[in-house]
mmCIF file of C-alpha atoms in Angstrom:
data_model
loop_
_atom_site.group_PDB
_atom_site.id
_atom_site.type_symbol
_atom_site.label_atom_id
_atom_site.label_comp_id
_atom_site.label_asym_id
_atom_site.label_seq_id
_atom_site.Cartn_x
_atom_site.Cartn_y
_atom_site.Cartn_z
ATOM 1 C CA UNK A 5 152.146 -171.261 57.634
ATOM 2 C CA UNK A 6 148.418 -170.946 56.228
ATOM 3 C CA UNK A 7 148.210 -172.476 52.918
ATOM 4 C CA UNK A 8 146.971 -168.988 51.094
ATOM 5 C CA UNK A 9 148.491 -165.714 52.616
ATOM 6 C CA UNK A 10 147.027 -162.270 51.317
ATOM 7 C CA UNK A 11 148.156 -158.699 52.179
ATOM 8 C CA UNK A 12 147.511 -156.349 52.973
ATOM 9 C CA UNK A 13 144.889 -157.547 55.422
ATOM 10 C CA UNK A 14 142.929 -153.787 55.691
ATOM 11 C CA UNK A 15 143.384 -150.925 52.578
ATOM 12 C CA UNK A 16 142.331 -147.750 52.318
ATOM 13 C CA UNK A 17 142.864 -145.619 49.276
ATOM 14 C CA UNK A 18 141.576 -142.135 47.804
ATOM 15 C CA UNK A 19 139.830 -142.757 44.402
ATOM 16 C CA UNK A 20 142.923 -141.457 42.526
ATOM 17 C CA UNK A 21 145.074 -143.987 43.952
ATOM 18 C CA UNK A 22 147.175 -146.941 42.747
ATOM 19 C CA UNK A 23 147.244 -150.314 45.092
ATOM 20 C CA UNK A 24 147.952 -153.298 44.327
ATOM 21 C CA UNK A 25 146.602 -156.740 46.462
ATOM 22 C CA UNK A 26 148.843 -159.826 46.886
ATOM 23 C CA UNK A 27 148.242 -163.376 47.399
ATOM 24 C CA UNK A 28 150.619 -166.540 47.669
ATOM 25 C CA UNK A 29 149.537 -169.997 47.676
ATOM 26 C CA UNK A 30 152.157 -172.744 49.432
ATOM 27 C CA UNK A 31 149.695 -175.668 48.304
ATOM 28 C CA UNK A 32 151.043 -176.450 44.937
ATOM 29 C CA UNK A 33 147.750 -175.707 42.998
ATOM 30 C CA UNK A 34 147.210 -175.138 39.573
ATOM 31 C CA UNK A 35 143.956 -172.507 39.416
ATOM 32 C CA UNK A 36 144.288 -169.335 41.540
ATOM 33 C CA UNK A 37 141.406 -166.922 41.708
ATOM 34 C CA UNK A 38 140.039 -162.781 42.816
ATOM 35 C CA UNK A 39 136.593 -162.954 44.262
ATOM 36 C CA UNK A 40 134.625 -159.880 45.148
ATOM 37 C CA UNK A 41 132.329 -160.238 48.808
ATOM 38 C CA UNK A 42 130.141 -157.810 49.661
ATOM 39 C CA UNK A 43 127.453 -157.037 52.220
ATOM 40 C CA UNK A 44 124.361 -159.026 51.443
ATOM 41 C CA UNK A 45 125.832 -160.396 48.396
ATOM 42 C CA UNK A 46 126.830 -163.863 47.327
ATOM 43 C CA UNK A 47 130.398 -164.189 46.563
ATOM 44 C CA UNK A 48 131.251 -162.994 43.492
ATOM 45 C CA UNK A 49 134.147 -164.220 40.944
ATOM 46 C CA UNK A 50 136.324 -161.825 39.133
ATOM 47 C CA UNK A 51 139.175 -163.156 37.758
ATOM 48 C CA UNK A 52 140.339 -167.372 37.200
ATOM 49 C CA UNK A 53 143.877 -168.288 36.802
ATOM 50 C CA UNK A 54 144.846 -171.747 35.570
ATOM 51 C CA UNK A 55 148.858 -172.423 34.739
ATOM 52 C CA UNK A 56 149.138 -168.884 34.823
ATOM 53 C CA UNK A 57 146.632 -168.203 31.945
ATOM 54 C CA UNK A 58 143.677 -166.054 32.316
ATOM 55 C CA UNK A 59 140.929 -168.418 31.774
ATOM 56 C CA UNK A 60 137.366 -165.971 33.233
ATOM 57 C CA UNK A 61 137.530 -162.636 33.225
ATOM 58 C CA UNK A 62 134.089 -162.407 34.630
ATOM 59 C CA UNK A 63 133.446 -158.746 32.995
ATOM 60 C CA UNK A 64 135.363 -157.092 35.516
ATOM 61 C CA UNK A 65 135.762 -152.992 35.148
ATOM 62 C CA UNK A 66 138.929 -152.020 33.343
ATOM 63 C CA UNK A 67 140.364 -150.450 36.984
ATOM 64 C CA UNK A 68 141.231 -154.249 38.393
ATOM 65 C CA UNK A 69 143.807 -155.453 36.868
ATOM 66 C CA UNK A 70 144.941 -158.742 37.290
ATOM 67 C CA UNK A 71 148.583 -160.358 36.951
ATOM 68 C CA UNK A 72 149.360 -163.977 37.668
ATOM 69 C CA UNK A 73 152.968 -164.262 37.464
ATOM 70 C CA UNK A 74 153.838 -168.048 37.839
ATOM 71 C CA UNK A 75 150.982 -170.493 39.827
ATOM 72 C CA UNK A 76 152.296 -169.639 43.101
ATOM 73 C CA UNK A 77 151.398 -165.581 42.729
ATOM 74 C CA UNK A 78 148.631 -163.613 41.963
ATOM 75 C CA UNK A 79 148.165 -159.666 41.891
ATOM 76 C CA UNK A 80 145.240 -157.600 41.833
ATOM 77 C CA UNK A 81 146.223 -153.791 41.063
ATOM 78 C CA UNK A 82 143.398 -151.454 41.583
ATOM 79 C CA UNK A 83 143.302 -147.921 40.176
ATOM 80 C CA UNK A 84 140.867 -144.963 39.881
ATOM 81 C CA UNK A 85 138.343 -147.436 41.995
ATOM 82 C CA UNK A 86 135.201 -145.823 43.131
ATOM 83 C CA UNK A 87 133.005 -146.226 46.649
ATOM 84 C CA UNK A 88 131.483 -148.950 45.630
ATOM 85 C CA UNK A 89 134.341 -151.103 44.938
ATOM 86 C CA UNK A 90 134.953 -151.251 49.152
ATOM 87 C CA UNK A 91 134.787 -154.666 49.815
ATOM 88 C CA UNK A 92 136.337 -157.478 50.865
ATOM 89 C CA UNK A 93 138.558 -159.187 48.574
ATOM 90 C CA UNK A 94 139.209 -162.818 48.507
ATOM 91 C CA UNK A 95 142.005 -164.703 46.849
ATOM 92 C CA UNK A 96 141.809 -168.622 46.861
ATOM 93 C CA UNK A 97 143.072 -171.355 45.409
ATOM 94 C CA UNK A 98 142.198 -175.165 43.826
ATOM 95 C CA UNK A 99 144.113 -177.638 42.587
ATOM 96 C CA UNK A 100 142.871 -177.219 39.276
ATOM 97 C CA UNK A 101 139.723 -175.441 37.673
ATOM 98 C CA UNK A 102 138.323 -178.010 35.139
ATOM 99 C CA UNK A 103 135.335 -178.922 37.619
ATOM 100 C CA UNK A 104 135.522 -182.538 40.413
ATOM 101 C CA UNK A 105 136.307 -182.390 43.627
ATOM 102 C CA UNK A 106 139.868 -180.871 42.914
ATOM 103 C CA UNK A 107 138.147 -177.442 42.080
ATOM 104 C CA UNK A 108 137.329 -177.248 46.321
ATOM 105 C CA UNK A 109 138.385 -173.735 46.943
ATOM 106 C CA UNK A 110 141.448 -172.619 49.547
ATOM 107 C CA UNK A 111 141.011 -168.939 50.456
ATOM 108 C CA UNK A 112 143.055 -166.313 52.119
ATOM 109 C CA UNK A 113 142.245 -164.293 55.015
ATOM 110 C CA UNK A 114 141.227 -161.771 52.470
ATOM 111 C CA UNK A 115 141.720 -157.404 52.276
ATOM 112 C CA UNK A 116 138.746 -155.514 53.439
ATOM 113 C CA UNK A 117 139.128 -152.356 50.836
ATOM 114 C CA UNK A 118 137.454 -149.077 51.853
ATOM 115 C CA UNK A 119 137.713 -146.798 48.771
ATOM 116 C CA UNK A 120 136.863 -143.293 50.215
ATOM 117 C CA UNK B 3 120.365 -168.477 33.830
ATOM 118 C CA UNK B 4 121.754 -169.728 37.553
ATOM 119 C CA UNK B 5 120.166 -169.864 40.478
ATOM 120 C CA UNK B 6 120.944 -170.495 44.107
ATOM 121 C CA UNK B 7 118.812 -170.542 46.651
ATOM 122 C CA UNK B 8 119.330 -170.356 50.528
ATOM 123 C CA UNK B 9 117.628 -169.209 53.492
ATOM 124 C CA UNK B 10 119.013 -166.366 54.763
ATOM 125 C CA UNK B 11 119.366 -166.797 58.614
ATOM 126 C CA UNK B 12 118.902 -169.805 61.133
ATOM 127 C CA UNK B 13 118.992 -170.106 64.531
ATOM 128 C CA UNK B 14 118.619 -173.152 66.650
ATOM 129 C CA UNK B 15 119.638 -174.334 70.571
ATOM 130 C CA UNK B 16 123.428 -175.798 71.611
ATOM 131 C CA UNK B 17 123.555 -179.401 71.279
ATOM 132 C CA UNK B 18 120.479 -179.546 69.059
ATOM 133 C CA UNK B 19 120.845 -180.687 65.119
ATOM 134 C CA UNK B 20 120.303 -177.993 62.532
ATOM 135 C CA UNK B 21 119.296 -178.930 58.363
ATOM 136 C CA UNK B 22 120.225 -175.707 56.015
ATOM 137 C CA UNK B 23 119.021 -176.284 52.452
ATOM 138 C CA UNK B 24 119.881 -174.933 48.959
ATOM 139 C CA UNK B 25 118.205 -175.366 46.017
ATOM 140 C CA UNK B 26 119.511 -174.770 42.911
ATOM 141 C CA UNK B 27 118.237 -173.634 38.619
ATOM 142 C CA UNK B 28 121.666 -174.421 36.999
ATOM 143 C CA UNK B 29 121.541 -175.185 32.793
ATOM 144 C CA UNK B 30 124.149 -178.107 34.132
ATOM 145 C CA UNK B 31 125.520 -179.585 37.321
ATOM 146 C CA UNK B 32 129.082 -180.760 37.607
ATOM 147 C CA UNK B 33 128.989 -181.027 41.374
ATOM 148 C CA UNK B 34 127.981 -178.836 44.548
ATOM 149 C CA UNK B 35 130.432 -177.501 47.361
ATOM 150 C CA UNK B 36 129.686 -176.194 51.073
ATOM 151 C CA UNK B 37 131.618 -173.665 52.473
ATOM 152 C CA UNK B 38 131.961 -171.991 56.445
ATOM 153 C CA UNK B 39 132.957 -168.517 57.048
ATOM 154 C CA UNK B 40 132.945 -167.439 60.361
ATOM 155 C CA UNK B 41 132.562 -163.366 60.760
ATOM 156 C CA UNK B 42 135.785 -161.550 59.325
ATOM 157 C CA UNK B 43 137.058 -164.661 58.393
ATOM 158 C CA UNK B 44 137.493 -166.564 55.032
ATOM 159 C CA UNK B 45 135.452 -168.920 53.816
ATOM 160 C CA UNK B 46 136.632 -172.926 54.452
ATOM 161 C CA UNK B 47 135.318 -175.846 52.664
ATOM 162 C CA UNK B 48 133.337 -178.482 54.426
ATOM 163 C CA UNK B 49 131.689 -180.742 51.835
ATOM 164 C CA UNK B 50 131.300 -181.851 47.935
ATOM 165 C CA UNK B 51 128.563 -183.953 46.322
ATOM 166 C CA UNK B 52 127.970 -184.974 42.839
ATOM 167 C CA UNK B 53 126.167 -187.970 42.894
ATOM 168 C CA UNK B 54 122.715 -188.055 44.903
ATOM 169 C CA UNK B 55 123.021 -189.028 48.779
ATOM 170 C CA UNK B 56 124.880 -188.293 51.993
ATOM 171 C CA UNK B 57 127.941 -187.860 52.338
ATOM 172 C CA UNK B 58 128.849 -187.854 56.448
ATOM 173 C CA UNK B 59 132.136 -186.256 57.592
ATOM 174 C CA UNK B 60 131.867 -186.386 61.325
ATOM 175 C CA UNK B 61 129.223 -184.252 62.903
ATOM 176 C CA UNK B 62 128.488 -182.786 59.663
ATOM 177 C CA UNK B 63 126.941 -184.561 57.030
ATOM 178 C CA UNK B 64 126.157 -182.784 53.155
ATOM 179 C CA UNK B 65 123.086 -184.802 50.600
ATOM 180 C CA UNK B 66 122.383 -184.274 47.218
ATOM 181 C CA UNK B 67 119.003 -184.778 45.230
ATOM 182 C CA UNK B 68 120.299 -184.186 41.310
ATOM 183 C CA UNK B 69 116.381 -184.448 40.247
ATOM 184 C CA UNK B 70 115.025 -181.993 42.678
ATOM 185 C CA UNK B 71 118.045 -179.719 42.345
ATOM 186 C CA UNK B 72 118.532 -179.949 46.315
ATOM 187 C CA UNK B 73 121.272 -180.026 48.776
ATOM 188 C CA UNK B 74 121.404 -179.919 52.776
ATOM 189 C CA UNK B 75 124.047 -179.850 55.220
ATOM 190 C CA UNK B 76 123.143 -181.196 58.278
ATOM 191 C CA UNK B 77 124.966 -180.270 61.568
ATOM 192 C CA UNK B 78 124.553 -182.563 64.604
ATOM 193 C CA UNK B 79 125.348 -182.036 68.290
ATOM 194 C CA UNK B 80 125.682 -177.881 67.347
ATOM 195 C CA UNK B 81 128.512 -176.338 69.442
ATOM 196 C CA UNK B 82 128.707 -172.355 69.998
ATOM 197 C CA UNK B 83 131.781 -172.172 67.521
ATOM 198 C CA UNK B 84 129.421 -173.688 64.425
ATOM 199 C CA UNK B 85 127.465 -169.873 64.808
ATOM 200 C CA UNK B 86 128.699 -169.069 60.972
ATOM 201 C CA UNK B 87 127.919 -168.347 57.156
ATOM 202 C CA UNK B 88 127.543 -171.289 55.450
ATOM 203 C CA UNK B 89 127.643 -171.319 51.546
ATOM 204 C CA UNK B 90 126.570 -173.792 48.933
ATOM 205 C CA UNK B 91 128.298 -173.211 45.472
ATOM 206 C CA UNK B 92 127.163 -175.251 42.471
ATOM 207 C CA UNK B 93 129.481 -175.896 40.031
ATOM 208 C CA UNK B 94 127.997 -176.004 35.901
ATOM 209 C CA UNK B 95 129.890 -177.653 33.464
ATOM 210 C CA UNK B 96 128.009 -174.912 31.012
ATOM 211 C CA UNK B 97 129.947 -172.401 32.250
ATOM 212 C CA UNK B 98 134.006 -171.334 31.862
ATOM 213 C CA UNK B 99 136.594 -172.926 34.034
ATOM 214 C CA UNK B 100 136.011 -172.357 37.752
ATOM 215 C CA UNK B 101 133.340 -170.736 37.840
ATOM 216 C CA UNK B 102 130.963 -172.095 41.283
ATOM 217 C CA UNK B 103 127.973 -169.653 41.856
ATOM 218 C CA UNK B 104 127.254 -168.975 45.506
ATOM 219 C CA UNK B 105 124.331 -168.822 46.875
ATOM 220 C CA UNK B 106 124.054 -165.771 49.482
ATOM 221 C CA UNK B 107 124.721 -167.539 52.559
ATOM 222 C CA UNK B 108 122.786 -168.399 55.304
ATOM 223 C CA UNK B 109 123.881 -167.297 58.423
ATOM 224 C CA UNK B 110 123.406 -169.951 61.497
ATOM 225 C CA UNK B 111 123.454 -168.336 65.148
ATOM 226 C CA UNK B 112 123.839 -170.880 67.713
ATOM 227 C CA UNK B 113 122.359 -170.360 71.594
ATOM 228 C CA UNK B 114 123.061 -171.818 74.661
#
């Protein structure tokens, strides 16, 4: 069992659609987080988790919505997203986010998202 | 403002050794992180240094200059399967919880 699972692995959605991403982490961590990776791009950070509180919203659009139930789950729901949004999506996780060593990233496998 | 810099492709022979080098313009350093990501894969973490040296784990080895804002990762006796991304992240204690900025990778193609 791979320490962060995402699904689904490959999405495709109309740009009037509603979708929602899914990650679990079995590592016991603290900080879970969304990063955006696209081609040519550096990685990109959209959303930080710590204990379940929202703690960088890293000004996101409005149509990614994130939802971080308890510190083993975290959601992204996507809605009205546009072309440019197709990318791959990354969920990882650290065992906490206040900086050190402990802030080394797990990720998942990731969801390539082609928004048509 | 940040900053990372990396080149953006290498290539270099099987069995040879291979330096890739980031620099980075951060307003304050609270450590720096190298990652791996093979193609269509997710990224996996290979190194952290926040005090100035090397730090050798195996046949890879990571320094850190805190003055000149400089990192390498050095890989040694290259196989086939180290052909990857590699990404240095620098962490600033300036900025909200969690947040590394990547550089944009540089992408390593090992030949025979």
């Amino acid at each position: 069992e791979t320490g962060v699972t995402q699904t689904p692995r490959h999405l495709v959605m109309g740009m009037t659609n509603k979708k929602s991403l899914k990650c679990e982490q079995h590592l016991g961590h603290n900080a879970m987080y969304w990063y955006k990776q696209s081609a040519k791009k550096p990685l990109e950070l959209m959303f930080v988790y710590s204990l379940e509180e929202r703690v960088e919203n890293n000004s996101v659009p409005s149509r990614f919505s994130p939802e971080c139930p308890n510190s083993s789950h975290l959601f992204l729901h996507l809605h009205t997203l546009q072309p440019e949004d197709s990318a791959l999506y990354l969920c990882a996780s650290s065992q906490d986010s206040g900086g050190g060593p402990n802030e080394k990233l797990f990720f998942g496998s990731g969801t390539q998202l082609s928004v048509l | 403002g940040q900053n990372i810099d990396q080149p953006t492709e290498m290539t270099a022979t099987e069995g040879a050794i291979v330096q890739i080098n980031c620099t980075y313009q951060t307003s304050g350093f609270n450590g720096l992180f190298w990652y791996q990501q093979h193609a269509g894969e997710a990224p996996t973490f290979l190194s952290y240094n926040v005090l100035d040296g090397l730090e050798e784990k195996g046949r890879f080895s990571s320094f850190l200059s805190r003055s000149k804002g400089y990192s390498y990762l050095l890989l040694k006796e290259l196989q086939m399967k180290d052909s990857a991304s590699y990404l240095c992240a620098v962490r600033d204690p300036n900025t909200n919880a969690g947040k590394s900025t990547f550089g944009d990778g540089t992408t390593l193609t090992v030949k025979p």
